[in-house]
Amino acid sequence: MAKLVSTLFVSADGVAEIDPAWHFPYFDENMGRAVSEDYDTADVLLLGRETYDSFAGAWPGREAAGGDDAGFAKQLGDVRKVVASRSPLAFTWRGSEQLEGDLVEAVTALKADPGVRGILVPGSISVVQQLLAAGLVDELRLLVHPVAARKGRRLFDDGDAPYHLSVVATEAYPTGVIRVVYAPTEPPAPAGYDDITDQVPAAG
């Protein structure tokens, strides 16, 4: 099965809808390296419609301009891009196709495709929320910014059951950004206050 990785820029209060005003001041070479590592895991990008429109509206022009970011822009242009949308789409960016049918069923089939090495979901909050609920996300790679955005869509939606996560890796950058890689895991054994009284701080 191909690994499905979600990568997001997130504020300290859980907002994953990027505002350039709080995101770009923290972007440095460390974050650039982390982003590169995330994209190198995949030969398929899975994107929601809004994220795709944002990418397609920017990266082809940056590739053509030949600036400092042209190499990454070419990498995005060359990779297979699968777009989840309920409306029919017409594509001008090479390597783009529309996801056919139900999201969960189609992504399950995509993960099982022996020709797919890895799937990366950049941004695309609603897609990630649905895939988390279906148990299809193998890793959450978050770049947590040291700012409380106080507005915008959050990564985790409301639901009846918590998502339990194990920490795969962490890294702190001089900017204050913390990179955290999570993987879904089983919940810990049930416990209440009576079970942890021996861990309560002793009186000073």
Coordinates of N, CA and C in Angstrom, one line a residue:
M1 N 0.8 -1.2 0.0 CA 0.0 0.0 0.0 C 0.9 1.2 0.0
A2 N 0.5 2.2 -0.8 CA 1.2 3.5 -0.8 C 0.9 4.2 0.4
K3 N 2.0 4.9 1.0 CA 1.8 5.8 2.1 C 1.1 7.1 1.7
L4 N 0.1 7.5 2.5 CA -0.6 8.8 2.3 C -0.2 9.8 3.4
V5 N 0.4 10.9 3.0 CA 1.0 11.9 3.9 C 0.2 13.2 3.7
S6 N -0.2 13.8 4.8 CA -0.8 15.1 4.8 C 0.2 16.1 5.3
T7 N 0.4 17.2 4.6 CA 1.4 18.2 5.0 C 0.7 19.5 5.1
L8 N 0.8 20.2 6.2 CA 0.1 21.4 6.4 C 0.9 22.4 7.2
F9 N 0.7 23.7 6.9 CA 1.2 24.8 7.7 C 0.1 25.1 8.7
V10 N 0.4 25.2 10.0 CA -0.6 25.3 11.0 C -0.2 26.3 12.0
S11 N -1.1 27.1 12.5 CA -0.8 28.1 13.6 C -0.9 27.3 14.9
A12 N -0.4 28.0 16.0 CA -0.4 27.4 17.3 C -1.8 27.0 17.8
D13 N -2.8 27.7 17.3 CA -4.2 27.4 17.8 C -4.9 26.5 16.8
G14 N -4.2 25.8 15.9 CA -4.7 24.8 15.0 C -5.3 25.3 13.7
V15 N -5.1 26.5 13.4 CA -5.7 27.0 12.1 C -4.8 26.5 10.9
A16 N -5.4 25.9 10.0 CA -4.6 25.4 8.8 C -4.9 26.1 7.5
E17 N -5.8 27.1 7.6 CA -6.0 28.0 6.5 C -5.0 29.1 6.5
I18 N -4.1 29.1 5.6 CA -2.9 29.9 5.6 C -3.3 31.4 5.4
D19 N -2.8 32.3 6.2 CA -2.8 33.7 6.0 C -1.3 34.1 5.7
P20 N -1.0 34.6 4.5 CA 0.4 35.0 4.3 C 1.0 35.9 5.3
A21 N 0.2 36.7 6.0 CA 0.7 37.6 7.0 C 1.3 36.9 8.2
W22 N 0.8 35.7 8.5 CA 1.5 35.0 9.6 C 2.3 33.8 9.2
H23 N 2.2 33.5 7.9 CA 3.0 32.3 7.4 C 4.4 32.7 6.9
F24 N 4.5 33.6 5.9 CA 5.7 33.9 5.2 C 6.8 34.5 6.1
P25 N 6.5 35.2 7.2 CA 7.6 35.7 8.1 C 8.4 34.6 8.7
Y26 N 7.8 33.4 8.8 CA 8.5 32.3 9.5 C 9.1 31.3 8.5
F27 N 9.0 31.6 7.2 CA 9.5 30.6 6.2 C 11.0 30.9 6.1
D28 N 11.8 29.8 6.3 CA 13.2 29.9 6.2 C 13.8 28.6 5.5
E29 N 15.1 28.5 5.5 CA 15.7 27.4 4.8 C 15.3 26.0 5.4
N30 N 15.1 26.1 6.7 CA 14.7 24.8 7.4 C 13.3 24.4 7.0
M31 N 12.4 25.3 6.9 CA 11.0 25.0 6.4 C 11.1 24.6 5.0
G32 N 11.9 25.2 4.2 CA 12.0 24.8 2.8 C 12.5 23.4 2.6
R33 N 13.5 23.0 3.5 CA 14.0 21.6 3.5 C 12.9 20.7 3.9
A34 N 12.1 21.0 4.9 CA 11.0 20.1 5.3 C 10.0 19.9 4.2
V35 N 9.6 21.0 3.5 CA 8.7 20.9 2.4 C 9.2 20.1 1.3
S36 N 10.5 20.2 1.0 CA 11.1 19.4 0.0 C 11.1 17.9 0.4
E37 N 11.4 17.6 1.6 CA 11.3 16.2 2.1 C 9.9 15.6 1.9
D38 N 8.9 16.4 2.3 CA 7.6 16.0 2.1 C 7.2 15.6 0.7
Y39 N 7.5 16.5 -0.2 CA 7.2 16.3 -1.6 C 8.0 15.2 -2.2
D40 N 9.2 14.9 -1.7 CA 10.0 13.8 -2.2 C 9.4 12.4 -1.8
T41 N 8.4 12.4 -0.9 CA 7.9 11.1 -0.5 C 6.9 10.6 -1.5
A42 N 6.5 11.4 -2.5 CA 5.3 11.1 -3.3 C 5.5 11.2 -4.8
D43 N 4.8 10.3 -5.5 CA 4.7 10.5 -7.0 C 3.3 10.8 -7.4
V44 N 2.4 11.1 -6.4 CA 1.0 11.6 -6.7 C 0.7 12.7 -5.7
L45 N 0.2 13.8 -6.2 CA -0.4 14.8 -5.3 C -1.9 14.7 -5.4
L46 N -2.5 14.7 -4.2 CA -3.9 14.6 -4.1 C -4.4 16.0 -3.5
L47 N -5.2 16.7 -4.3 CA -5.5 18.1 -3.9 C -7.0 18.3 -3.9
G48 N -7.5 19.1 -3.0 CA -8.8 19.7 -3.1 C -8.9 20.7 -4.2
R49 N -10.1 21.1 -4.5 CA -10.3 22.0 -5.6 C -9.7 23.4 -5.3
E50 N -9.9 23.9 -4.1 CA -9.3 25.3 -3.8 C -7.8 25.2 -3.9
T51 N -7.2 24.2 -3.3 CA -5.8 24.1 -3.3 C -5.2 24.0 -4.7
Y52 N -5.9 23.1 -5.5 CA -5.5 23.0 -6.9 C -5.5 24.3 -7.6
D53 N -6.6 25.0 -7.5 CA -6.8 26.3 -8.2 C -5.7 27.2 -7.8
S54 N -5.3 27.3 -6.5 CA -4.2 28.1 -6.0 C -2.9 27.7 -6.7
F55 N -2.6 26.4 -6.6 CA -1.4 25.9 -7.2 C -1.3 26.2 -8.7
A56 N -2.4 25.8 -9.4 CA -2.4 26.0 -10.9 C -2.3 27.4 -11.3
G57 N -2.8 28.3 -10.4 CA -2.8 29.7 -10.8 C -1.4 30.4 -10.5
A58 N -0.5 29.7 -9.9 CA 0.8 30.2 -9.5 C 2.0 29.5 -10.1
W59 N 2.0 28.2 -9.9 CA 3.3 27.5 -10.2 C 3.6 27.4 -11.7
P60 N 2.7 27.2 -12.6 CA 3.1 27.2 -14.0 C 3.8 28.5 -14.4
G61 N 3.3 29.6 -14.0 CA 3.9 30.9 -14.3 C 5.3 31.0 -13.7
R62 N 5.5 30.5 -12.4 CA 6.8 30.5 -11.8 C 7.8 29.6 -12.5
E63 N 7.3 28.5 -13.0 CA 8.2 27.6 -13.8 C 8.7 28.4 -15.0
A64 N 7.7 29.0 -15.7 CA 8.1 29.7 -17.0 C 9.0 30.9 -16.7
A65 N 8.8 31.5 -15.6 CA 9.6 32.7 -15.3 C 11.1 32.4 -15.0
G66 N 11.4 31.1 -14.6 CA 12.8 30.7 -14.4 C 13.5 31.3 -13.2
G67 N 12.8 31.7 -12.2 CA 13.4 32.3 -11.0 C 13.9 31.2 -10.1
D68 N 14.2 31.7 -8.8 CA 14.8 30.8 -7.8 C 13.9 29.6 -7.6
D69 N 12.6 29.7 -7.7 CA 11.7 28.6 -7.4 C 11.3 27.8 -8.6
A70 N 11.9 28.0 -9.8 CA 11.5 27.4 -11.0 C 11.7 25.8 -10.9
G71 N 12.8 25.4 -10.2 CA 13.0 24.0 -10.1 C 11.9 23.3 -9.3
F72 N 11.5 23.9 -8.2 CA 10.4 23.3 -7.5 C 9.1 23.4 -8.3
A73 N 8.9 24.5 -9.0 CA 7.7 24.6 -9.9 C 7.7 23.5 -10.9
K74 N 8.8 23.2 -11.5 CA 8.9 22.1 -12.5 C 8.6 20.8 -11.9
Q75 N 9.0 20.5 -10.6 CA 8.7 19.3 -9.9 C 7.2 19.2 -9.8
L76 N 6.6 20.3 -9.4 CA 5.1 20.2 -9.2 C 4.4 20.0 -10.6
G77 N 5.0 20.6 -11.6 CA 4.4 20.4 -12.9 C 4.5 19.0 -13.4
D78 N 5.6 18.4 -13.1 CA 5.9 17.0 -13.6 C 5.1 15.9 -12.9
V79 N 4.8 16.1 -11.6 CA 4.2 15.1 -10.8 C 2.7 14.9 -11.2
R80 N 2.2 13.7 -11.0 CA 0.8 13.4 -11.3 C 0.0 14.1 -10.2
K81 N -1.0 14.9 -10.6 CA -1.9 15.6 -9.7 C -3.3 15.2 -9.9
V82 N -3.9 14.7 -8.8 CA -5.3 14.1 -8.8 C -6.1 15.1 -7.9
V83 N -7.2 15.6 -8.5 CA -8.0 16.7 -7.9 C -9.3 16.1 -7.5
A84 N -9.7 16.3 -6.2 CA -11.0 15.9 -5.7 C -12.0 17.1 -5.9
S85 N -13.0 16.9 -6.7 CA -14.0 18.0 -6.9 C -15.3 17.4 -7.3
R86 N -16.4 17.9 -6.8 CA -17.7 17.4 -7.2 C -18.2 18.0 -8.5
S87 N -17.5 19.0 -9.0 CA -17.9 19.6 -10.3 C -16.9 19.2 -11.4
P88 N -17.3 19.1 -12.6 CA -16.4 18.7 -13.7 C -15.4 19.8 -13.9
L89 N -14.2 19.4 -14.1 CA -13.0 20.3 -14.2 C -12.4 20.2 -15.6
A90 N -11.8 21.3 -16.1 CA -11.0 21.3 -17.3 C -9.6 21.8 -16.9
F91 N -8.6 21.1 -17.3 CA -7.3 21.3 -16.9 C -6.4 21.9 -18.0
T92 N -5.5 22.8 -17.6 CA -4.5 23.3 -18.5 C -3.1 23.0 -17.9
W93 N -3.0 22.7 -16.7 CA -1.7 22.4 -16.1 C -1.4 20.9 -16.3
R94 N -0.3 20.6 -16.9 CA 0.1 19.2 -17.3 C 0.0 18.3 -16.1
G95 N -0.3 17.0 -16.3 CA -0.3 16.0 -15.3 C -1.4 16.1 -14.4
S96 N -2.5 16.8 -14.7 CA -3.6 17.0 -13.8 C -4.8 16.1 -14.3
E97 N -5.5 15.5 -13.3 CA -6.7 14.7 -13.6 C -7.7 14.8 -12.5
Q98 N -8.9 14.5 -12.8 CA -9.9 14.6 -11.7 C -10.2 13.2 -11.1
L99 N -10.3 13.2 -9.8 CA -10.6 12.0 -9.0 C -12.0 11.5 -9.4
E100 N -12.1 10.3 -9.8 CA -13.4 9.7 -10.2 C -14.1 9.1 -9.1
G101 N -15.4 9.4 -8.9 CA -16.3 8.7 -7.9 C -16.1 9.2 -6.5
D102 N -16.5 8.4 -5.5 CA -16.4 8.7 -4.1 C -15.0 8.9 -3.7
L103 N -14.7 9.9 -2.9 CA -13.4 10.2 -2.4 C -12.7 9.1 -1.7
V104 N -13.4 8.5 -0.7 CA -12.8 7.5 0.1 C -12.5 6.2 -0.7
E105 N -13.5 5.8 -1.5 CA -13.3 4.6 -2.4 C -12.2 4.9 -3.4
A106 N -12.1 6.0 -4.0 CA -11.1 6.3 -5.0 C -9.7 6.4 -4.3
V107 N -9.6 7.0 -3.2 CA -8.3 7.1 -2.5 C -7.8 5.7 -2.0
T108 N -8.8 4.9 -1.5 CA -8.4 3.5 -1.1 C -7.9 2.8 -2.3
A109 N -8.5 2.9 -3.5 CA -8.0 2.2 -4.7 C -6.6 2.8 -5.1
L110 N -6.4 4.1 -4.9 CA -5.2 4.8 -5.3 C -4.0 4.3 -4.4
K111 N -4.3 4.1 -3.1 CA -3.3 3.6 -2.2 C -2.9 2.1 -2.5
A112 N -3.9 1.4 -3.1 CA -3.6 0.0 -3.4 C -3.0 -0.2 -4.8
D113 N -2.9 0.9 -5.5 CA -2.3 0.8 -6.9 C -0.8 0.5 -6.8
P114 N -0.4 -0.7 -7.3 CA 1.1 -1.0 -7.2 C 2.0 0.0 -7.9
G115 N 1.4 0.8 -8.8 CA 2.2 1.7 -9.6 C 2.4 3.1 -8.8
V116 N 1.8 3.2 -7.6 CA 1.9 4.4 -6.8 C 2.8 4.2 -5.7
R117 N 3.8 5.0 -5.5 CA 4.8 4.9 -4.4 C 4.3 5.6 -3.2
G118 N 3.8 6.8 -3.4 CA 3.4 7.6 -2.2 C 2.4 8.7 -2.7
I119 N 1.5 9.1 -1.8 CA 0.5 10.1 -2.1 C 0.7 11.3 -1.1
L120 N 0.8 12.5 -1.5 CA 1.0 13.6 -0.7 C -0.3 14.5 -0.8
V121 N -0.8 14.9 0.3 CA -2.0 15.9 0.3 C -1.5 17.2 0.9
P122 N -1.1 18.2 0.1 CA -0.8 19.5 0.6 C -2.0 20.3 0.9
G123 N -2.1 20.9 2.1 CA -3.2 21.7 2.4 C -4.5 20.9 2.3
S124 N -5.5 21.4 1.5 CA -6.7 20.7 1.2 C -7.4 20.2 2.4
I125 N -7.8 21.1 3.3 CA -8.3 20.8 4.6 C -9.5 19.8 4.6
S126 N -10.5 20.1 3.8 CA -11.7 19.3 3.8 C -11.4 17.9 3.3
V127 N -10.4 17.7 2.4 CA -10.0 16.4 1.9 C -9.3 15.6 3.1
V128 N -8.4 16.3 3.8 CA -7.7 15.7 4.9 C -8.7 15.3 6.0
Q129 N -9.7 16.1 6.3 CA -10.6 15.8 7.3 C -11.4 14.5 7.0
Q130 N -11.8 14.4 5.7 CA -12.5 13.2 5.3 C -11.6 11.9 5.3
L131 N -10.4 12.1 4.9 CA -9.5 10.9 4.9 C -9.1 10.5 6.3
L132 N -9.0 11.5 7.2 CA -8.7 11.1 8.6 C -9.9 10.3 9.2
A133 N -11.1 10.8 8.9 CA -12.3 10.1 9.4 C -12.4 8.7 8.9
A134 N -11.8 8.5 7.6 CA -11.9 7.1 7.0 C -10.7 6.3 7.4
G135 N -9.7 6.8 8.1 CA -8.5 6.1 8.5 C -7.6 5.9 7.4
L136 N -7.5 6.8 6.4 CA -6.6 6.6 5.3 C -5.4 7.4 5.3
V137 N -5.2 8.3 6.4 CA -4.0 9.1 6.5 C -2.9 8.3 7.3
D138 N -1.8 8.2 6.7 CA -0.7 7.4 7.4 C 0.2 8.3 8.2
E139 N 0.4 9.6 7.8 CA 1.2 10.6 8.5 C 0.6 11.9 8.3
L140 N 0.6 12.7 9.4 CA 0.3 14.1 9.4 C 1.6 14.8 9.7
R141 N 2.1 15.6 8.7 CA 3.3 16.4 8.9 C 3.0 17.9 9.0
L142 N 3.1 18.4 10.2 CA 2.6 19.7 10.5 C 3.8 20.6 10.8
L143 N 3.8 21.8 10.2 CA 4.8 22.9 10.5 C 4.0 23.9 11.3
V144 N 4.2 23.8 12.7 CA 3.4 24.6 13.6 C 4.1 25.9 13.8
H145 N 3.4 27.0 13.5 CA 4.0 28.4 13.6 C 3.7 28.9 15.0
P146 N 4.6 29.7 15.5 CA 4.5 30.3 16.9 C 3.6 31.5 16.9
V147 N 2.3 31.3 16.4 CA 1.4 32.4 16.4 C 0.0 31.8 16.5
A148 N -0.9 32.5 17.2 CA -2.3 32.2 17.3 C -3.0 32.9 16.3
A149 N -3.5 32.3 15.2 CA -4.1 33.0 14.1 C -5.5 33.6 14.5
R150 N -6.2 32.9 15.4 CA -7.5 33.4 15.9 C -8.6 33.4 14.9
K151 N -8.4 33.1 13.7 CA -9.5 33.0 12.7 C -9.0 32.1 11.6
G152 N -9.9 31.5 10.9 CA -9.6 30.6 9.8 C -10.0 29.2 10.1
R153 N -10.0 28.3 9.1 CA -10.4 26.9 9.2 C -9.3 26.1 10.0
R154 N -9.8 25.3 10.9 CA -8.9 24.5 11.7 C -8.7 23.1 11.0
L155 N -7.6 22.5 11.3 CA -7.3 21.2 10.8 C -8.4 20.1 11.2
F156 N -8.6 20.1 12.5 CA -9.5 19.1 13.1 C -10.9 19.6 13.2
D157 N -11.9 18.9 12.6 CA -13.2 19.3 12.8 C -13.9 18.7 14.0
D158 N -15.1 19.1 14.3 CA -15.8 18.5 15.4 C -16.2 17.1 15.1
G159 N -16.2 16.2 16.1 CA -16.6 14.9 15.9 C -16.8 14.2 17.3
D160 N -17.3 13.0 17.2 CA -17.7 12.2 18.4 C -16.5 11.6 19.1
A161 N -15.5 11.2 18.3 CA -14.3 10.5 18.9 C -13.0 11.2 18.6
P162 N -12.1 11.2 19.6 CA -10.8 11.8 19.4 C -9.9 11.0 18.4
Y163 N -9.0 11.7 17.8 CA -8.0 11.0 17.0 C -6.7 10.9 17.9
H164 N -6.3 9.7 18.1 CA -5.1 9.4 18.9 C -3.9 9.3 17.9
L165 N -2.8 10.0 18.3 CA -1.7 10.1 17.4 C -0.4 9.8 18.1
S166 N 0.5 9.1 17.4 CA 1.9 8.9 18.0 C 2.8 9.9 17.3
V167 N 3.8 10.3 18.0 CA 4.8 11.3 17.5 C 5.9 10.5 16.8
V168 N 6.1 10.7 15.5 CA 7.1 10.0 14.7 C 8.4 10.8 14.8
A169 N 8.3 12.1 14.7 CA 9.5 13.0 14.7 C 9.1 14.4 15.1
T170 N 10.1 15.1 15.7 CA 9.9 16.5 16.0 C 11.2 17.2 15.7
E171 N 11.0 18.5 15.3 CA 12.2 19.3 15.0 C 11.8 20.8 15.3
A172 N 12.6 21.5 16.0 CA 12.4 22.9 16.3 C 13.3 23.8 15.5
Y173 N 12.8 24.9 14.9 CA 13.6 25.8 14.1 C 13.9 27.1 14.8
P174 N 15.0 27.8 14.5 CA 15.3 29.0 15.2 C 14.1 30.1 15.1
T175 N 13.3 30.0 14.1 CA 12.2 30.9 13.9 C 11.1 30.7 15.0
G176 N 11.1 29.5 15.7 CA 10.1 29.1 16.6 C 9.1 28.1 16.0
V177 N 9.2 27.9 14.7 CA 8.4 26.9 14.1 C 8.8 25.5 14.6
I178 N 7.8 24.6 14.8 CA 8.1 23.3 15.3 C 7.5 22.3 14.2
R179 N 8.3 21.5 13.7 CA 7.9 20.4 12.8 C 7.5 19.2 13.6
V180 N 6.3 18.7 13.4 CA 5.8 17.5 14.1 C 5.3 16.6 13.1
V181 N 5.7 15.3 13.1 CA 5.2 14.3 12.3 C 4.4 13.3 13.2
Y182 N 3.2 13.2 12.9 CA 2.3 12.3 13.7 C 1.9 11.1 12.8
A183 N 1.6 10.0 13.4 CA 0.9 8.9 12.8 C -0.3 8.4 13.6
P184 N -1.4 8.0 13.0 CA -2.5 7.5 13.8 C -2.1 6.3 14.6
T185 N -2.6 6.2 15.8 CA -2.3 5.1 16.7 C -3.5 4.7 17.5
E186 N -3.4 3.6 18.2 CA -4.5 3.1 19.1 C -4.6 4.0 20.3
P187 N -5.7 4.2 20.9 CA -5.8 5.0 22.1 C -5.1 4.3 23.3
P188 N -4.6 5.1 24.3 CA -4.0 4.5 25.4 C -5.1 3.8 26.3
A189 N -4.6 3.0 27.2 CA -5.5 2.3 28.2 C -6.3 3.3 28.9
P190 N -7.6 3.1 29.2 CA -8.4 4.0 29.9 C -7.8 4.3 31.3
A191 N -7.9 5.6 31.8 CA -7.4 6.0 33.0 C -8.2 7.1 33.6
G192 N -8.2 7.3 34.9 CA -8.9 8.4 35.5 C -8.0 9.0 36.6
Y193 N -8.4 9.9 37.3 CA -7.6 10.6 38.3 C -7.0 9.6 39.3
D194 N -7.8 8.7 39.8 CA -7.4 7.7 40.8 C -6.2 6.9 40.3
D195 N -6.1 6.8 38.9 CA -5.0 6.0 38.4 C -3.7 6.7 38.3
I196 N -3.7 8.0 38.5 CA -2.5 8.8 38.4 C -2.1 9.6 39.6
T197 N -2.7 9.3 40.7 CA -2.4 10.1 42.0 C -1.0 10.0 42.4
D198 N -0.3 8.8 42.1 CA 1.1 8.7 42.4 C 2.0 9.6 41.6
Q199 N 1.4 10.2 40.5 CA 2.2 11.1 39.7 C 2.0 12.5 39.9
V200 N 1.0 12.8 40.9 CA 0.7 14.2 41.2 C 1.9 14.8 41.9
P201 N 2.3 16.1 41.6 CA 3.5 16.7 42.2 C 3.4 16.7 43.7
A202 N 4.5 16.4 44.4 CA 4.5 16.5 45.8 C 4.5 17.9 46.3
A203 N 4.1 18.2 47.5 CA 4.1 19.6 48.0 C 5.5 20.0 48.2
G204 N 5.8 21.3 47.8 CA 7.1 21.8 47.9 C 7.5 22.3 49.4

